[in-house]
Structures are given as structure tokens and as C-alpha cells.
Short mmCIF file of C-alpha atoms and ligand atoms in Angstrom, two decimals:
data_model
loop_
_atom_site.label_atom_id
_atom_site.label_comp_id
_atom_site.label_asym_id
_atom_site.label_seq_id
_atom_site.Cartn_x
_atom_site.Cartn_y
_atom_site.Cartn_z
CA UNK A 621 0.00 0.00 0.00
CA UNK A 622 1.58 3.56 -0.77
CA UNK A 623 1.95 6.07 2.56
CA UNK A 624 2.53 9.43 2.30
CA UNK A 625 5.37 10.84 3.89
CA UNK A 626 8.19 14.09 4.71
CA UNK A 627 10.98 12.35 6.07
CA UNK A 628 13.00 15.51 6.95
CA UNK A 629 11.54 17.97 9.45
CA UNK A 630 13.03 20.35 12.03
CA UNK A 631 11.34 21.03 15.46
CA UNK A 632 12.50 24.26 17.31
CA UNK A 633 15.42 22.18 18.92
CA UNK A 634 17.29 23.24 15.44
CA UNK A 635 18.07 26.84 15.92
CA UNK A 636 17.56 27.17 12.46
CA UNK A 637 13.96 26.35 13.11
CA UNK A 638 10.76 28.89 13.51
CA UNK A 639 9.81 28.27 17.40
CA UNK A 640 6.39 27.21 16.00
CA UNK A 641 7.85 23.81 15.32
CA UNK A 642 6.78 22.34 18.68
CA UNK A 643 5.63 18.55 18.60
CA UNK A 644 2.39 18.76 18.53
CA UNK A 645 2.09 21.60 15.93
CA UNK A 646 4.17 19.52 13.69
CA UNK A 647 2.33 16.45 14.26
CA UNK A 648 -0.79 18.51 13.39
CA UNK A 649 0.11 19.89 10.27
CA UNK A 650 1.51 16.61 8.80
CA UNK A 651 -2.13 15.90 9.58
CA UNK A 652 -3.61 18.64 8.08
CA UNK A 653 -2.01 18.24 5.04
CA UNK A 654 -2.70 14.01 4.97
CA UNK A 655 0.59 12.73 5.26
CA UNK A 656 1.21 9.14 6.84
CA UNK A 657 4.33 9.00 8.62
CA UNK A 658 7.04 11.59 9.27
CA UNK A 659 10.50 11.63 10.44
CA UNK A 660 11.79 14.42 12.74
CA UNK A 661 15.32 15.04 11.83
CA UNK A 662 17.00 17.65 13.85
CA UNK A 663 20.61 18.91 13.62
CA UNK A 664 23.13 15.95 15.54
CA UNK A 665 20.26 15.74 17.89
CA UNK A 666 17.54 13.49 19.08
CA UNK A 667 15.99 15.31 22.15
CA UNK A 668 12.60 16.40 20.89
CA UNK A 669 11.41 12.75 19.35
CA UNK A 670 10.63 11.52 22.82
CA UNK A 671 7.96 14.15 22.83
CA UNK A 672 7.09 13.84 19.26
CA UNK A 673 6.67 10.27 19.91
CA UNK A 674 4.14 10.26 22.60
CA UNK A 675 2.25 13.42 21.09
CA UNK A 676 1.82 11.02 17.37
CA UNK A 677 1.10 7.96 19.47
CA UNK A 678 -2.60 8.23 19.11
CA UNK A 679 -2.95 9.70 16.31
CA UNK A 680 -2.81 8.33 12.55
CA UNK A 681 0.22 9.17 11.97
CA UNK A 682 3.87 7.09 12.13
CA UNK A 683 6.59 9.24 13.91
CA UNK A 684 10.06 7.92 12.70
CA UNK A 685 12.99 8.93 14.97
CA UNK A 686 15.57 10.77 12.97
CA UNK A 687 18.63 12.62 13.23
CA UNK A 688 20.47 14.70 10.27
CA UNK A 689 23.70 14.13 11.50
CA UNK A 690 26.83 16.33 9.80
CA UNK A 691 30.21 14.69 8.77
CA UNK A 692 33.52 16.13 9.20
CA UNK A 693 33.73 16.56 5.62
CA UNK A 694 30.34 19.43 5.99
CA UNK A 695 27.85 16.50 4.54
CA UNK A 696 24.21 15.97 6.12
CA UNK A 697 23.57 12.12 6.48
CA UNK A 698 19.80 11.79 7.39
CA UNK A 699 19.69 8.64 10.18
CA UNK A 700 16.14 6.76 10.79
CA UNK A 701 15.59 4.51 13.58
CA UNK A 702 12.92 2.01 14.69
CA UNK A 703 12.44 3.12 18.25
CA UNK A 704 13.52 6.80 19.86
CA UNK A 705 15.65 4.86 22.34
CA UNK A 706 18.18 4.02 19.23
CA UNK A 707 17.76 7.19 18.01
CA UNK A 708 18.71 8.72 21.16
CA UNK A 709 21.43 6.56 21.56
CA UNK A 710 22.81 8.05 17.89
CA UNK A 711 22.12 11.39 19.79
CA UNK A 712 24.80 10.72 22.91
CA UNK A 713 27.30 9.22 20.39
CA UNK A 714 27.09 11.95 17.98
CA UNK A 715 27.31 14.28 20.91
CA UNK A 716 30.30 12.74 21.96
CA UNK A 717 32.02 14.10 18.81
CA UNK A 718 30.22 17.67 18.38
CA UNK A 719 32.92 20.18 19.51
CA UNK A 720 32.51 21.84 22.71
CA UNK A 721 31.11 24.87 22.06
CA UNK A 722 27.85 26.95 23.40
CA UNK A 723 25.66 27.69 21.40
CA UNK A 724 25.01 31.53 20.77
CA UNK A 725 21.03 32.25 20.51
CA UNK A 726 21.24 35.75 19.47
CA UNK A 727 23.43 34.74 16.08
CA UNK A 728 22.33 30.65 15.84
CA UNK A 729 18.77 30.40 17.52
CA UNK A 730 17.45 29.10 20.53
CA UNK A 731 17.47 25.41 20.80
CA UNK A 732 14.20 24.47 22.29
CA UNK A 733 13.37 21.46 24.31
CA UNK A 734 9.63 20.32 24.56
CA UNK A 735 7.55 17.77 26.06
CA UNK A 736 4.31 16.13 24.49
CA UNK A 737 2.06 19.13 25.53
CA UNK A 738 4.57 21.49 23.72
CA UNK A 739 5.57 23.38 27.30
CA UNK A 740 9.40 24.22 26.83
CA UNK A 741 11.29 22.25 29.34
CA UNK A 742 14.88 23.46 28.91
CA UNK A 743 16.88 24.56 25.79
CA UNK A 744 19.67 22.32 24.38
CA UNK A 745 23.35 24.66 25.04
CA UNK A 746 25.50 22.34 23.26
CA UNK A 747 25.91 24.10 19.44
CA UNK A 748 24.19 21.65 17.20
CA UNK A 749 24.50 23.75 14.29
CA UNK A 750 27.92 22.45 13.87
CA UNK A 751 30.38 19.51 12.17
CA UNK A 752 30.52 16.56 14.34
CA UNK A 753 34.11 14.57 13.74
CA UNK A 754 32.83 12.07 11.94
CA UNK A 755 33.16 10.74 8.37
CA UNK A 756 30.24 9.84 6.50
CA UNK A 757 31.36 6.39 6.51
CA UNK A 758 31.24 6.07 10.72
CA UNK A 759 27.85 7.53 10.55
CA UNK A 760 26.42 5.23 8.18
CA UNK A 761 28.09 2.46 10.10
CA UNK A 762 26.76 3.69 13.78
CA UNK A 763 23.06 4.15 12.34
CA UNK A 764 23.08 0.45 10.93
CA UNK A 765 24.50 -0.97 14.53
CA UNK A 766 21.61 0.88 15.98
CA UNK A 767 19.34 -1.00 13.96
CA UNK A 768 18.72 2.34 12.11
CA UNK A 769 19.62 3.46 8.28
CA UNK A 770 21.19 6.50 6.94
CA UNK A 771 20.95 8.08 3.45
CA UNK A 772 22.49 11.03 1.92
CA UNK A 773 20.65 14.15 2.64
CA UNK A 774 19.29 17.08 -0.14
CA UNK A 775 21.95 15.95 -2.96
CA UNK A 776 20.99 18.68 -5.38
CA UNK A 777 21.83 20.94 -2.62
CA UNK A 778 24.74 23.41 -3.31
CA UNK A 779 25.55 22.97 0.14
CA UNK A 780 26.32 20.55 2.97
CA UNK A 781 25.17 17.82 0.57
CA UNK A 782 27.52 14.69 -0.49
CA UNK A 783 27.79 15.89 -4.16
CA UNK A 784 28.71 19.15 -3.56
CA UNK A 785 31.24 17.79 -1.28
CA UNK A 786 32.76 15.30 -2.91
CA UNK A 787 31.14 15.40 -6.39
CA UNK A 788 30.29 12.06 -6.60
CA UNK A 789 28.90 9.13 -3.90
CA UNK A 790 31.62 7.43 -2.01
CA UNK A 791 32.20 3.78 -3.50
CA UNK A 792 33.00 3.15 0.38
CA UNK A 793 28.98 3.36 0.81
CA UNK A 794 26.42 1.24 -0.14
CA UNK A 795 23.35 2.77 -0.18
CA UNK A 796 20.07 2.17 -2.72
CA UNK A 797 18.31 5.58 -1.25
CA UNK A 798 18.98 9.69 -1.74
CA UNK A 799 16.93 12.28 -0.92
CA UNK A 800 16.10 15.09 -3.09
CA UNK A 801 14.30 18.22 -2.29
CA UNK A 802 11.39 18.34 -2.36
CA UNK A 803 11.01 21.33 -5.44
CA UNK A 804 10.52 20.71 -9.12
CA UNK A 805 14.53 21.12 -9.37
CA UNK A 806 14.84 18.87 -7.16
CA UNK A 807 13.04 16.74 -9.40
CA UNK A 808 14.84 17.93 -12.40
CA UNK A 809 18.45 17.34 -10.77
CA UNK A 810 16.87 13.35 -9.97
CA UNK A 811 15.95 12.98 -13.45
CA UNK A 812 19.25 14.62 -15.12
CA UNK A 813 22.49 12.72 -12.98
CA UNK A 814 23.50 9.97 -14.65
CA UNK A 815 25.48 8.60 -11.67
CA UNK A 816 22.08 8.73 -9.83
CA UNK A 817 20.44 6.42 -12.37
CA UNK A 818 19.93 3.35 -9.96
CA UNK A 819 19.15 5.42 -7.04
CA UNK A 820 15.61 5.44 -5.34
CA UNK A 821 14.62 8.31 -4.05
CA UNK A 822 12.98 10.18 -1.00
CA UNK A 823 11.66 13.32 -1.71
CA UNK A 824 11.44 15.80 1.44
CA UNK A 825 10.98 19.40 2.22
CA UNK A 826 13.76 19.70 5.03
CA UNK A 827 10.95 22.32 6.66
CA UNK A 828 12.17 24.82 9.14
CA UNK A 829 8.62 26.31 9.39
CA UNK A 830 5.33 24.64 9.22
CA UNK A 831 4.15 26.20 6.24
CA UNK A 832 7.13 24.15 4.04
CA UNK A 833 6.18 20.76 5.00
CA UNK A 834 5.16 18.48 2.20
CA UNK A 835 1.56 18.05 0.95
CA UNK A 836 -0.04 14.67 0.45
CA UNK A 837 2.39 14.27 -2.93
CA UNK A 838 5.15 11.63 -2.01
CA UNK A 839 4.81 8.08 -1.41
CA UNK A 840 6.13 4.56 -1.05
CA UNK A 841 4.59 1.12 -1.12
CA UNK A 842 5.22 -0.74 2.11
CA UNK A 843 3.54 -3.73 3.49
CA UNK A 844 2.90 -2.21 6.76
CA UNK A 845 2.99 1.01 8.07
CA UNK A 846 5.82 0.57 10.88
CA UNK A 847 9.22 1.92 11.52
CA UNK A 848 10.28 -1.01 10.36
CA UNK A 849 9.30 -1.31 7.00
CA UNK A 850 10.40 2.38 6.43
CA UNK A 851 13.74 1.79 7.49
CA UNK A 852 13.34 -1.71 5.25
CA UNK A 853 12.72 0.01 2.53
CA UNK A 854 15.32 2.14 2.48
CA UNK A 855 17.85 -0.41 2.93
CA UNK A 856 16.23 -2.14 -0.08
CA UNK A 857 15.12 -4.78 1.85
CA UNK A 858 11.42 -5.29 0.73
ZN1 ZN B 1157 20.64 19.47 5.83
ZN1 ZN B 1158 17.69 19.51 7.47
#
């Protein structure tokens, strides 16, 4: 059966993100706009999903724990998990190699913490914003011992994106799945690369504000409409 999804959304923990992406607003507009399942994916950080979690958990609508996690070489690598406890866990390690430095609200953003009723319970001082120490490689490798997946996030981005990196994927990684904006030249850039010929791929809005999530417009055919199968799918393992 095909699901509708966004698989890249920022709640106000990113201090890139409006403060009106609280859990339960989010949860609500994914809603509102008749998607199936969403994955949170905040900058090298998994301390919102907890909330996120319980405020989707009766509701129709699959939260997947994610965290867009950035390499040493400046690349996003968007990480889905089955459970938030694994995703948290990918939080502490990737913690463990973000350098120590405050973050600085008046230039970055606050970095809002939330429980499921959306009151603010502290604010994350650790700057997320910010190149953790690992390679791609290690963070494709930590998400998959977690019982997770990773993909390359945005390639058609000009920035922070493998292929503007490096120019091409790493041989060193196998991996079936990219995401592509979700934008007509997004579209166009998934159509035109030859090298992405074989590639499946997730289209997401990487929303900072509510009103850029994606409509009902995306899908994939699972069997089931679990964690599971998403992450499944995505390691091509249908
Ligand atoms: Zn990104
Ligand atoms: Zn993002």
C-alpha cells in the first residue's frame, strides 16, 4: 500500500527552526495536510522525538525517529531509527564528537526542548548547528548498529550535501536511497544525474517552518505502516 510521507523535518530544537515547530504543531500539520508517517530530523540531535513520539502515538500518523547528522567533511547524512531509544542513543554518540562549544542564541537560535504538551522544558546549550568529527562512513556504520539506516541528505543541494562535497557518492557506501528536495529542481536534478540512475529516491521538504512541509504528494509502497518497513525500505530490503 503507498503512505505518504516528509521524512526531513526540524522542530525548534534546530536553531535554524521557527519556534512554532513544537511537537504537537508539527504532528498537526503533517495531519492537516494528509501525510502518513514523518520523520523528525534535527541537527546531531535526538531530544525532541521523545515528545514527538508520545504526542503522534494516538494519532494516525507514524513518527520515525531521525537525526540529520553532519560529517567532518560538511555532509548531512539523514539517520532513521525504529524506536527513539536508538535514536537517542545516535544522539549521545554523535554528541560525543560535536565540539565543545555553546551555542550563541542571538546569532544561531534558541534550541528548544519540549515535552508532548509542547511546554518548553529546557533549551539544548550544546551548538548543534555544527560539524561533528565524523566521516560519513562512521555515521552510516553507527546508524546500521543501531538498527537504524542512513541516506544522503538534499543531494541537489549546493551545500552541505555529499555531491557538492565530494562530487560524486563514495564507493565506500552502499546505499540504494537519496533524498532530493522536495522542489521541481529537485526533481529535475533526480531525473538529469546519470550517476544517480539506480538510485531510489525520497523526496522531502527539510521544513524549518510549518508552512514548508510536504503536501499529500510523495509516497512509497510498504507492506505495513511501521518503523520497520520504512527503514526496510530504504535499505532495499522489501
Ligand atoms: Zn541538511
Ligand atoms: Zn535539514
Amino acid at each position: 500500500m503507498n503512505y505518504y510521507y516528509d521524512f526531513h523535518i526540524h522542530s525548534a530544537l534546530s536553531p535554524c527552526a521557527e519556534e512554532e515547530m513544537t511537537p504537537n504543531n508539527i504532528v498537526n500539520m503533517a495531519l492537516v495536510n494528509g501525510l502518513d508517517m514523518i520523520a523528525v530530523t534535527d541537527h546531531n540531535s535526538a531530544k525532541n522525538l521523545r515528545a514527538l513520539w508520545q504526542c503522534a502515538a494516538d494519532k494516525p500518523l507514524l513518527l520515525v525517529p531521525g537525526i540529520e547528522v553532519e560529517s567532518l567533511e560538511e555532509v548531512h547524512v539523514s539517520c532513521l531509527f525504529p524506536r527513539v531509544e536508538e535514536a537517542e542513543e545516535m544522539g549521545r554518540f554523535v554528541g560525543e564528537h560535536l565540539p565543545a562549544m555553546k551555542n550563541k542564541e542571538e546569532i544561531f537560535g534558541p534550541q528548544y526542548i519540549f515535552d508532548e504538551e509542547d511546554h518548553l522544558v529546557g533549551k539544548e546549550e550544546q551548538l548543534l548547528l555544527v560539524s561533528t568529527d565524523l566521516t560519513v562512513e562512521t555515521i552510516f556504520s553507527a546508524a546500521l548498529d543501531l538498527s537504524g539506516c542512513a541516506y544522503f541528505s538534499h543531494v541537489d543541494r549546493d551545500s552541505y550535501s555529499i555531491l557538492s562535497a565530494l562530487g560524486t557518492l563514495p564507493p565506500s557506501i552502499e546505499t540504494s536511497v537519496v533524498e532530493v528536495s522536495d522542489t521541481p529542481w529537485g526533481r529535475q536534478f533526480a531525473r538529469q544525474r546519470k550517476d544517480l540512475a539506480e538510485k531510489r529516491f525520497l523526496y522531502s521538504s527539510d521544513c524549518h517552518r510549518l508552512a514548508d512541509m510536504s503536501q499529500k504528494k510523495n509516497c512509497i509502497d510498504l507492506p505495513e505502516i511501521t518503523t520497520r518497513s520504512v527503514i526496510n525500505w530504504i535499505k532495499d530490503m522489501r
